[in-house]
Coordinates of C-alpha atoms in Angstrom, one line a residue:
M328 CA 118.5 136.9 -60.6
A329 CA 119.9 139.0 -62.8
V330 CA 123.8 139.5 -62.7
K331 CA 125.9 142.2 -64.2
T332 CA 129.3 143.2 -64.1
F333 CA 130.7 146.7 -64.5
S334 CA 134.5 147.6 -64.6
S335 CA 136.0 150.9 -64.8
F336 CA 139.7 152.4 -64.8
L337 CA 141.6 152.9 -61.9
F338 CA 143.9 152.4 -59.0
G339 CA 143.3 149.1 -57.1
I340 CA 140.6 146.6 -57.5
F341 CA 137.3 147.7 -56.6
A342 CA 133.8 146.0 -56.8
I343 CA 130.4 147.5 -55.9
C344 CA 127.1 145.3 -55.8
L345 CA 123.8 146.7 -55.3
W346 CA 120.9 144.6 -54.5
A347 CA 118.0 146.5 -54.8
G348 CA 114.2 146.7 -55.5
H349 CA 114.6 147.7 -59.2
M350 CA 117.3 147.8 -61.8
L351 CA 119.9 150.2 -61.2
G352 CA 119.9 152.7 -64.4
A353 CA 115.9 152.1 -65.0
Q354 CA 114.3 155.6 -65.8
A355 CA 112.0 157.7 -64.3
A356 CA 110.2 160.8 -65.4
P357 CA 112.6 163.3 -64.4
A358 CA 111.9 165.9 -61.8
P359 CA 111.5 169.1 -63.4
I360 CA 114.7 171.6 -62.9
T361 CA 113.3 174.9 -63.3
D362 CA 114.9 177.3 -65.7
S363 CA 115.3 180.0 -63.3
L364 CA 116.6 182.5 -65.4
N365 CA 113.7 182.9 -67.7
R366 CA 111.2 183.7 -65.2
R367 CA 113.5 184.9 -62.2
Q368 CA 116.1 187.5 -61.5
S369 CA 114.9 189.1 -58.7
A370 CA 116.6 190.0 -55.7
T371 CA 114.9 187.0 -53.8
D372 CA 115.5 184.0 -56.5
K373 CA 118.0 181.5 -55.5
L374 CA 120.7 180.8 -58.0
V375 CA 123.6 178.5 -58.5
F376 CA 126.9 179.9 -60.4
A377 CA 129.8 177.8 -61.3
H378 CA 133.5 179.7 -61.5
F379 CA 135.1 179.3 -64.9
M380 CA 138.6 180.2 -65.6
I381 CA 138.8 181.7 -69.0
G382 CA 142.6 182.2 -68.4
I383 CA 142.8 178.7 -69.6
V384 CA 140.4 178.8 -72.6
G385 CA 142.6 181.3 -74.8
N386 CA 142.6 178.4 -77.5
R387 CA 138.7 178.6 -78.5
G388 CA 138.2 179.8 -81.8
S389 CA 134.6 181.0 -81.6
S390 CA 131.5 181.1 -79.6
A391 CA 131.0 177.5 -80.4
D392 CA 133.6 176.2 -78.2
F393 CA 131.7 177.5 -75.5
D394 CA 128.6 175.3 -76.2
Y395 CA 129.4 172.4 -74.7
D396 CA 130.0 173.9 -71.4
M397 CA 126.9 176.2 -71.4
Q398 CA 125.1 172.9 -72.1
K399 CA 126.0 170.5 -69.9
A400 CA 125.8 173.1 -66.9
K401 CA 122.3 174.3 -68.0
A402 CA 121.4 170.5 -67.9
I403 CA 122.4 170.2 -64.1
G404 CA 120.4 173.1 -62.9
I405 CA 123.4 175.8 -63.0
D406 CA 122.4 179.4 -64.1
A407 CA 125.5 181.3 -64.8
F408 CA 129.2 181.0 -65.0
A409 CA 131.1 183.3 -63.1
L410 CA 134.0 184.2 -66.0
N411 CA 137.2 184.6 -63.8
I412 CA 139.3 187.1 -65.7
G413 CA 142.8 188.2 -65.3
V414 CA 144.5 190.6 -68.2
D415 CA 145.7 188.5 -70.9
D416 CA 145.2 190.2 -74.1
Y417 CA 142.5 187.4 -75.3
I418 CA 140.3 188.1 -72.7
D419 CA 138.1 190.2 -74.3
T420 CA 137.9 187.8 -77.3
Q421 CA 137.0 185.0 -75.0
L422 CA 134.6 187.1 -73.1
G423 CA 132.7 187.7 -76.1
F424 CA 132.6 184.2 -77.2
A425 CA 131.1 183.4 -73.8
Y426 CA 128.4 185.8 -74.0
E427 CA 127.4 184.9 -77.3
S428 CA 127.1 181.3 -76.4
A429 CA 125.2 181.8 -73.1
A430 CA 122.6 184.1 -75.1
R431 CA 122.2 181.1 -77.7
N432 CA 122.0 178.2 -74.9
G433 CA 119.7 180.1 -72.6
M434 CA 122.3 180.7 -69.7
K435 CA 123.8 183.9 -67.9
V436 CA 127.0 185.1 -67.4
F437 CA 129.0 187.7 -65.4
I438 CA 132.6 188.9 -64.9
S439 CA 134.7 187.8 -61.9
F440 CA 137.7 190.0 -61.4
D441 CA 140.9 188.0 -60.6
F442 CA 143.0 190.7 -58.5
N443 CA 145.9 188.2 -58.6
W444 CA 146.2 190.2 -62.1
W445 CA 144.0 193.4 -61.5
H446 CA 145.3 195.9 -59.0
P447 CA 142.4 197.5 -56.5
S448 CA 144.5 200.1 -55.4
T449 CA 144.9 201.2 -59.1
Q450 CA 142.4 199.8 -61.3
A451 CA 138.9 200.6 -59.8
A452 CA 138.0 202.8 -62.8
D453 CA 139.2 199.9 -65.1
V454 CA 137.3 197.5 -63.8
G455 CA 134.0 199.6 -63.8
H456 CA 134.8 200.2 -67.4
K457 CA 135.1 196.5 -68.2
I458 CA 131.7 196.1 -66.4
T459 CA 130.2 198.7 -68.8
Q460 CA 131.5 196.9 -71.9
Y461 CA 129.6 193.7 -71.6
A462 CA 126.5 195.2 -69.5
S463 CA 124.2 195.3 -72.2
L464 CA 124.7 192.3 -73.7
P465 CA 121.7 189.7 -73.5
A466 CA 123.6 187.0 -71.4
Q467 CA 124.6 189.3 -68.5
L468 CA 123.5 188.2 -65.4
K469 CA 121.3 191.3 -63.6
I470 CA 119.2 191.2 -60.3
N471 CA 116.4 193.5 -60.5
G472 CA 118.1 195.3 -63.7
R473 CA 121.2 195.5 -62.1
V474 CA 124.4 194.2 -64.0
F475 CA 125.8 191.6 -61.4
A476 CA 129.8 191.2 -61.2
S477 CA 132.5 189.5 -58.7
S478 CA 135.8 189.0 -58.0
F479 CA 138.4 186.7 -56.5
I480 CA 139.8 188.7 -53.6
G481 CA 140.1 192.6 -54.2
D482 CA 140.0 194.1 -50.9
G483 CA 140.8 197.5 -51.0
L484 CA 139.3 198.7 -54.4
D485 CA 137.5 201.8 -54.3
V486 CA 133.9 200.5 -55.1
A487 CA 132.7 204.0 -55.5
Q488 CA 135.3 204.9 -58.3
M489 CA 134.6 201.7 -59.7
R490 CA 130.7 202.0 -59.9
A491 CA 131.5 205.8 -61.1
A492 CA 133.7 204.9 -64.0
A493 CA 130.8 201.8 -64.7
G494 CA 128.2 204.6 -65.5
V495 CA 125.5 201.3 -65.0
D496 CA 123.7 200.4 -61.7
V497 CA 126.0 197.2 -60.5
F498 CA 125.2 194.7 -57.9
W499 CA 128.7 194.0 -56.6
A500 CA 129.1 190.6 -55.0
P501 CA 133.0 190.4 -54.7
N502 CA 134.9 187.9 -52.6
F503 CA 136.0 190.4 -50.0
N504 CA 137.2 189.2 -46.5
P505 CA 135.3 190.7 -43.3
S506 CA 138.4 191.2 -41.5
Q507 CA 140.3 193.4 -44.8
T508 CA 136.7 195.1 -45.6
P509 CA 134.9 195.6 -42.0
N510 CA 132.4 197.8 -43.3
N511 CA 130.1 196.3 -46.0
G512 CA 128.6 199.4 -47.0
A513 CA 129.7 199.3 -50.5
L514 CA 128.7 196.1 -51.1
D515 CA 125.3 194.5 -52.6
S516 CA 126.4 190.8 -51.5
A517 CA 129.9 189.0 -51.0
F518 CA 131.4 185.7 -51.8
N519 CA 133.2 183.4 -49.6
W520 CA 135.9 181.4 -51.3
M521 CA 136.8 179.2 -48.6
A522 CA 134.9 176.2 -49.5
W523 CA 137.3 173.6 -47.8
P524 CA 138.2 172.9 -44.2
N525 CA 141.1 174.8 -43.5
N526 CA 143.5 176.1 -40.9
G527 CA 142.1 179.9 -41.2
A528 CA 145.4 180.9 -43.1
N529 CA 144.7 178.8 -46.7
K530 CA 145.7 175.4 -45.6
A531 CA 144.4 172.3 -44.5
P532 CA 143.4 172.2 -41.0
Q533 CA 145.8 171.5 -38.3
P534 CA 145.5 170.5 -34.4
G535 CA 144.3 173.8 -32.6
Q536 CA 143.8 175.6 -35.8
S537 CA 140.6 173.8 -37.6
F538 CA 137.6 175.5 -39.3
S539 CA 134.8 174.2 -41.0
V540 CA 133.2 175.7 -44.3
A541 CA 130.4 176.3 -42.1
D542 CA 132.6 178.7 -39.7
G543 CA 132.8 180.8 -42.9
D544 CA 129.2 181.0 -43.6
N545 CA 128.4 181.9 -39.9
A546 CA 131.3 184.7 -40.4
Y547 CA 130.1 186.0 -43.9
K548 CA 126.5 185.8 -42.8
A549 CA 127.2 188.0 -39.5
W550 CA 129.2 190.4 -41.6
L551 CA 126.6 190.8 -44.2
G552 CA 123.4 191.1 -42.2
S553 CA 120.4 191.3 -44.2
K554 CA 122.4 191.3 -47.5
P555 CA 122.5 188.4 -49.5
Y556 CA 125.1 185.8 -49.2
M557 CA 127.1 184.0 -51.8
A558 CA 127.8 180.7 -50.3
P559 CA 131.0 178.4 -51.8
I560 CA 130.9 174.6 -52.7
S561 CA 133.6 172.8 -53.9
P562 CA 134.3 168.8 -54.2
W563 CA 138.1 168.7 -54.0
F564 CA 141.5 170.8 -53.7
S565 CA 145.0 169.4 -54.7
T566 CA 147.3 171.2 -56.8
H567 CA 151.0 170.1 -57.4
F568 CA 153.0 172.5 -59.7
G569 CA 156.7 172.4 -59.2
P570 CA 159.7 174.1 -60.3
E571 CA 159.1 173.5 -63.9
V572 CA 156.5 176.6 -63.6
S573 CA 156.6 180.1 -62.2
Y574 CA 153.7 179.5 -60.2
S575 CA 155.0 176.6 -58.2
K576 CA 152.5 175.5 -55.4
N577 CA 152.0 172.2 -53.5
W578 CA 149.0 171.6 -50.9
V579 CA 145.6 169.9 -50.6
F580 CA 142.7 170.5 -48.6
P581 CA 140.5 167.8 -47.0
G582 CA 137.8 166.6 -49.9
D583 CA 136.7 163.1 -49.3
L584 CA 132.9 163.5 -48.9
L585 CA 133.2 167.1 -48.9
W586 CA 131.1 167.4 -52.0
Y587 CA 128.2 165.4 -50.7
N588 CA 128.2 166.7 -47.0
R589 CA 128.3 170.2 -48.5
W590 CA 125.3 170.1 -50.6
N591 CA 123.3 168.9 -47.5
E592 CA 124.8 171.9 -45.7
I593 CA 123.5 174.0 -48.4
L594 CA 119.9 172.5 -48.2
T595 CA 120.3 173.7 -44.8
L596 CA 121.9 177.1 -44.9
A597 CA 119.8 178.1 -48.1
P598 CA 122.0 181.1 -49.0
R599 CA 120.6 183.2 -51.9
Y600 CA 123.4 182.2 -54.1
V601 CA 125.9 179.5 -54.5
E602 CA 129.1 179.1 -56.4
I603 CA 130.5 175.9 -57.7
I604 CA 134.4 176.3 -57.6
T605 CA 135.0 175.4 -59.8
W606 CA 133.9 174.3 -63.5
N607 CA 137.1 174.1 -65.1
D608 CA 140.4 174.7 -63.0
Y609 CA 142.1 171.7 -63.5
G610 CA 145.1 173.0 -61.6
E611 CA 143.7 172.5 -58.5
S612 CA 141.8 169.6 -59.3
H613 CA 138.4 170.8 -58.0
Y614 CA 136.8 171.0 -61.6
I615 CA 133.4 169.1 -62.2
G616 CA 133.4 170.0 -65.8
P617 CA 134.4 167.2 -68.5
L618 CA 138.1 166.9 -69.3
D619 CA 137.3 167.8 -73.3
S620 CA 136.1 171.2 -72.3
K621 CA 138.2 173.2 -74.7
H622 CA 141.4 174.7 -72.8
T623 CA 145.2 175.0 -72.7
D624 CA 147.6 172.8 -70.2
D625 CA 149.2 174.9 -67.6
G626 CA 150.6 172.0 -66.3
N627 CA 148.0 170.4 -64.8
S628 CA 147.7 167.3 -66.9
K629 CA 150.4 165.4 -64.6
W630 CA 147.6 164.9 -62.3
V631 CA 144.5 165.6 -64.6
N632 CA 145.0 163.0 -67.4
D633 CA 142.4 160.2 -67.1
M634 CA 140.8 161.5 -64.2
P635 CA 137.3 162.5 -65.0
H636 CA 135.2 164.1 -62.4
E637 CA 131.7 164.1 -64.6
G638 CA 130.0 162.3 -61.8
W639 CA 130.0 164.7 -59.6
M640 CA 127.8 167.2 -61.9
D641 CA 125.2 164.1 -61.5
L642 CA 125.5 164.0 -58.1
A643 CA 124.6 167.7 -57.5
K644 CA 121.8 167.8 -59.6
P645 CA 119.1 166.7 -57.7
F646 CA 120.7 168.8 -54.8
I647 CA 120.7 171.8 -57.2
A648 CA 116.8 171.1 -57.8
A649 CA 115.9 170.7 -54.0
Y650 CA 118.0 173.8 -53.2
K651 CA 115.9 176.1 -55.8
A652 CA 112.7 174.5 -54.4
G653 CA 113.7 175.1 -50.6
A654 CA 113.3 171.6 -50.1
S655 CA 115.6 169.8 -47.2
K656 CA 116.7 166.7 -49.1
P657 CA 117.3 166.1 -53.0
D658 CA 115.2 162.9 -52.7
A659 CA 112.1 163.8 -54.5
Y660 CA 114.5 165.3 -57.2
I661 CA 116.2 162.1 -58.0
S662 CA 115.3 160.9 -61.5
E663 CA 117.1 158.0 -61.9
D664 CA 119.0 155.3 -60.0
Q665 CA 122.5 156.1 -59.7
I666 CA 126.0 155.2 -57.9
I667 CA 128.8 158.0 -57.9
Y668 CA 132.4 156.7 -56.4
W669 CA 135.5 158.7 -56.3
Y670 CA 139.2 157.8 -54.6
R671 CA 142.5 159.1 -55.0
P672 CA 145.2 157.0 -57.4
T673 CA 147.3 156.1 -54.3
L674 CA 147.6 155.6 -50.7
K675 CA 149.0 158.8 -48.8
S676 CA 151.8 156.7 -47.4
L677 CA 153.0 156.1 -50.9
N678 CA 156.7 156.9 -51.1
C679 CA 157.6 159.0 -54.4
D680 CA 160.6 161.1 -53.5
A681 CA 162.7 159.5 -55.9
T682 CA 160.7 160.7 -58.9
D683 CA 158.4 163.4 -57.6
T684 CA 158.6 166.9 -59.5
T685 CA 158.4 168.8 -56.4
L686 CA 161.6 167.8 -54.3
Q687 CA 163.5 170.5 -55.7
D688 CA 163.7 174.2 -55.2
A689 CA 161.2 176.5 -56.4
N690 CA 159.7 179.9 -56.4
N691 CA 157.8 180.1 -53.1
S692 CA 157.1 183.6 -53.1
S693 CA 153.7 182.7 -52.2
G694 CA 154.4 180.5 -49.7
N695 CA 152.5 177.8 -51.3
Y696 CA 155.2 175.6 -52.3
F697 CA 156.1 172.6 -50.5
K698 CA 158.3 169.7 -51.1
G699 CA 157.3 166.2 -51.8
R700 CA 154.0 165.2 -50.8
P701 CA 151.6 167.8 -50.7
N702 CA 151.0 170.2 -47.6
G703 CA 148.2 168.8 -45.4
Y704 CA 148.0 165.5 -47.4
E705 CA 148.0 163.8 -43.8
T706 CA 144.2 165.3 -43.5
M707 CA 142.9 163.0 -46.5
E708 CA 141.2 159.8 -45.7
D709 CA 142.5 156.4 -47.6
A710 CA 139.0 155.4 -48.6
V711 CA 136.5 154.9 -51.4
F712 CA 133.8 157.3 -51.1
V713 CA 130.3 156.1 -52.6
V714 CA 127.3 158.1 -52.9
S715 CA 123.9 156.2 -53.9
L716 CA 120.9 158.1 -55.4
L717 CA 118.4 155.4 -55.4
K718 CA 114.4 155.7 -56.3
T719 CA 113.6 152.9 -53.6
A720 CA 116.0 151.2 -50.9
G721 CA 118.7 148.3 -51.5
Q722 CA 121.7 147.2 -50.3
I723 CA 125.5 147.9 -51.5
K724 CA 128.6 145.4 -51.2
V725 CA 131.8 147.3 -51.9
T726 CA 135.3 145.5 -52.4
S727 CA 138.2 147.6 -52.2
G728 CA 141.7 145.7 -53.3
G729 CA 142.6 142.9 -51.0
N730 CA 140.1 144.0 -48.5
S731 CA 137.1 141.9 -47.4
A732 CA 134.0 143.1 -48.7
V733 CA 132.0 145.5 -46.8
T734 CA 128.0 145.1 -47.4
Y735 CA 125.7 147.7 -45.9
Q736 CA 122.0 148.8 -46.5
V737 CA 120.8 152.2 -48.4
P738 CA 118.0 153.9 -47.8
A739 CA 115.8 155.4 -50.9
G740 CA 117.2 159.0 -51.7
A741 CA 120.6 160.2 -51.5
F742 CA 123.1 158.5 -49.0
A743 CA 126.8 158.6 -48.7
Q744 CA 129.1 155.8 -47.6
K745 CA 133.1 155.3 -47.2
I746 CA 135.2 152.1 -47.3
P747 CA 138.9 151.8 -46.5
M748 CA 140.6 151.5 -49.6
G749 CA 142.8 148.5 -50.7
V750 CA 145.5 148.1 -53.3
G751 CA 146.4 145.4 -55.6
K752 CA 149.7 143.4 -56.9
Q753 CA 151.2 145.6 -59.5
S754 CA 154.6 146.8 -58.6
N755 CA 155.0 150.5 -60.4
T756 CA 153.2 152.8 -58.5
C757 CA 153.7 156.6 -58.4
P758 CA 151.3 158.1 -61.4
C759 CA 154.1 159.5 -63.6
G760 CA 156.4 159.5 -60.9
I761 CA 154.3 161.9 -58.9
Y762 CA 152.3 162.7 -55.6
N763 CA 149.0 162.5 -57.3
F764 CA 146.2 163.8 -54.8
N765 CA 143.5 164.3 -57.2
A766 CA 140.2 161.9 -57.6
F767 CA 139.0 159.8 -60.0
V768 CA 135.0 159.9 -60.3
G769 CA 133.3 157.1 -61.6
Q770 CA 129.6 156.6 -62.4
L771 CA 127.3 153.4 -62.3
P772 CA 125.4 153.0 -64.9
F773 CA 128.2 153.8 -67.0
K774 CA 128.4 157.1 -68.6
T775 CA 130.8 158.5 -71.3
F776 CA 133.1 160.7 -70.2
G777 CA 135.9 163.1 -72.2
S778 CA 139.7 163.1 -72.2
L779 CA 142.2 165.7 -72.7
D780 CA 142.7 166.7 -76.3
S781 CA 146.4 167.3 -77.6
Q782 CA 146.2 171.3 -76.6
G783 CA 145.1 169.9 -72.9
L784 CA 148.2 167.8 -72.6
T785 CA 151.1 169.8 -74.3
S786 CA 152.6 169.9 -70.9
L787 CA 152.5 166.3 -69.3
T788 CA 156.0 165.5 -69.9
V789 CA 157.6 169.1 -68.8
G790 CA 159.7 168.3 -65.7
L791 CA 158.9 164.8 -65.1
H792 CA 161.6 162.7 -63.7
V793 CA 160.3 159.3 -65.5
S794 CA 159.9 158.4 -69.6
T795 CA 157.2 156.0 -68.9
C796 CA 154.6 158.7 -69.3
Q797 CA 153.0 159.9 -72.6
P798 CA 150.9 163.1 -73.3
T799 CA 148.0 160.7 -74.0
P800 CA 144.9 159.7 -72.6
T801 CA 144.6 156.2 -71.5
L802 CA 141.3 155.4 -70.9
I803 CA 138.5 154.3 -73.0
G804 CA 135.6 156.9 -72.0
T805 CA 133.2 154.9 -74.2
A806 CA 130.1 152.3 -73.8
P807 CA 131.2 148.7 -73.8
P808 CA 130.2 146.2 -76.5
S809 CA 126.9 144.3 -76.2
N810 CA 128.9 141.1 -75.5
D811 CA 127.9 140.8 -71.8
P812 CA 125.7 138.2 -70.4
Q813 CA 121.8 139.0 -70.3
P814 CA 119.9 138.4 -67.6
T815 CA 117.6 135.9 -67.1
N816 CA 114.1 135.1 -66.2
N817 CA 115.2 132.6 -63.8
P818 CA 116.5 133.6 -60.4
P819 CA 119.1 131.2 -59.2
T820 CA 117.7 128.8 -56.5
S821 CA 120.5 128.9 -54.2
S822 CA 121.5 132.2 -52.0
T823 CA 124.7 132.1 -54.0
I824 CA 124.4 134.5 -56.8
P825 CA 126.7 133.8 -59.9
T826 CA 128.7 136.1 -61.3
Q827 CA 130.1 137.0 -64.3
T828 CA 133.1 139.3 -64.9
V829 CA 133.6 141.5 -68.3
T830 CA 137.1 142.1 -68.6
T831 CA 137.7 144.3 -72.2
A832 CA 141.6 144.9 -73.0
P833 CA 142.2 148.4 -74.6
P834 CA 142.8 148.8 -77.7
A835 CA 146.4 147.8 -79.3
S836 CA 147.1 151.9 -80.0
T837 CA 146.5 152.7 -76.0
P838 CA 150.2 153.9 -75.0
T839 CA 151.6 152.5 -72.0
N840 CA 150.7 153.2 -68.4
C841 CA 151.6 156.5 -66.9
N842 CA 153.7 154.9 -64.1
G843 CA 157.3 155.4 -62.9
G844 CA 159.5 156.0 -60.0
T845 CA 159.1 154.4 -56.9
V846 CA 157.9 151.1 -55.5
A847 CA 155.8 150.7 -52.4
D848 CA 155.4 147.3 -51.2
G849 CA 151.9 146.2 -51.2
E850 CA 150.5 149.2 -52.8
S851 CA 149.5 149.6 -56.3
P852 CA 147.4 152.2 -57.7
N853 CA 147.2 151.7 -61.3
L854 CA 144.8 148.6 -61.4
P855 CA 141.0 148.1 -62.8
V856 CA 138.4 149.0 -60.7
F857 CA 135.5 146.3 -60.8
A858 CA 132.2 147.4 -59.7
T859 CA 129.4 144.6 -60.1
F860 CA 125.7 145.5 -60.1
R861 CA 123.1 142.9 -59.1
A862 CA 119.3 143.3 -59.4
L863 CA 116.5 141.6 -57.4
R864 CA 113.8 141.6 -60.3
A865 CA 114.4 138.6 -62.6
T866 CA 112.2 140.0 -65.4
A867 CA 114.3 143.5 -65.7
H868 CA 117.1 143.8 -68.4
L869 CA 120.0 146.0 -68.4
D870 CA 120.9 147.7 -71.8
P871 CA 124.2 146.9 -72.9
A872 CA 124.8 150.5 -73.4
S873 CA 124.8 151.2 -69.9
V874 CA 127.4 148.6 -68.8
L875 CA 130.7 149.8 -67.9
R876 CA 133.3 149.0 -70.0
S877 CA 136.5 147.4 -68.6
V878 CA 139.1 149.8 -69.3
R879 CA 142.5 149.2 -68.0
R880 CA 146.2 150.3 -69.2
D881 CA 148.6 148.2 -71.1
G882 CA 150.5 146.0 -69.2
V883 CA 148.1 145.9 -65.9

């Protein structure tokens, strides 16, 4: 029996072993993902959008800077980016770049007006004029020839005035609230932003105040009647801005297995449109796009550095294909065997009060600022979440920290499991001294992932109360060297399977780890993750390039 060991970064000893009828990473002919926008754009077709924050990409210098995003999004079946815009002076420049890149890469885009910055009571005509400005460009999404536009909030907008100012036929699908806009007559569709379980007041569920995402679906569908519904989907939500910025906010919604569970809901719900929240909102930790998508740092790097989410893109891919095909399961669209896993860097009981950035007073005009642990943290589980996408059934063994190994059978297709999160032996615990409730997302077989560049790290140390954090990535997002033991053609004769562990230290130039502050007994987030793969077919061979490099911080 061939044995391979994978290891990746982060936070607690963690091992995944898979026994399957074939090698993890073995390729099959990919199930086709229809390029829906080349043949569709009718009022009855299913389309997938991703919310894209233009406000953090003011540093892009040409349309080429958007190509990377367009190509990665298109590869998993996303049809269009919803370009969230405020009123910054670089908005038109970046919109021009985005539209040009989308046209070059076979994508579509549309404007999503962020009414945190636009004023619905006074700027209806301005909204219409902005829609007109881009309506004729080749990459503009149109539904039966009608110019698609959307929003974040915006109830109270004079839609008739907006349409008159636009002078083109607008397909208006805003994020209006049924309770604030009871009459939907001016709308063509509507977008529900609330993609997370909540308390009905934009915070995590509470006893006696708990609403599922499906509850929101039902409310919007009842309100819209026969009009198409744009359903939300998001993998996570965690934000932790302190007094170092003017937009202080600190809360979470429970994520856990939400990304997997919600995609299954989407297959059952079969809405006309789906919008992913988000591609690149790093500040709220619900990005699925890569860390090296060019952007500026609004202070999010404190909890985003070294926290890739790209595995969530691969998880979504077969679900997107199934959704567009009207299938009830993603199984027929799984083109390669994968395991995607994620977890938070620390247990929620960890005490970082001595060094966290949110223990001081800050601007709380929004009502979203809470001191210490983020509001809602109790609703999150201390677990490792594992989703397998397999062509045939197998068995997975997961070990986290000092916990006993958990072994379970997995069927072919998509399957999810959660394992209690264990801890290791490191003493310094709070990453960068703060409460970090973001998720690290890993993949097996290993795939390279991006890192924040210098412009994405400019605010990392601003406001920190520790000096051990440097504005530099400390993970190695590249494939390992080909020095791992190769599988043999002879399986072991006993039931005990030998294991070989590959642990490769980071280069000498890797900066010190991003830890500091309080020490909690028995809690150690910043340790390597170990994931071991085993396959039954003795003749199978694993390409060394697909073996996950052991990546760890210095001193771990």
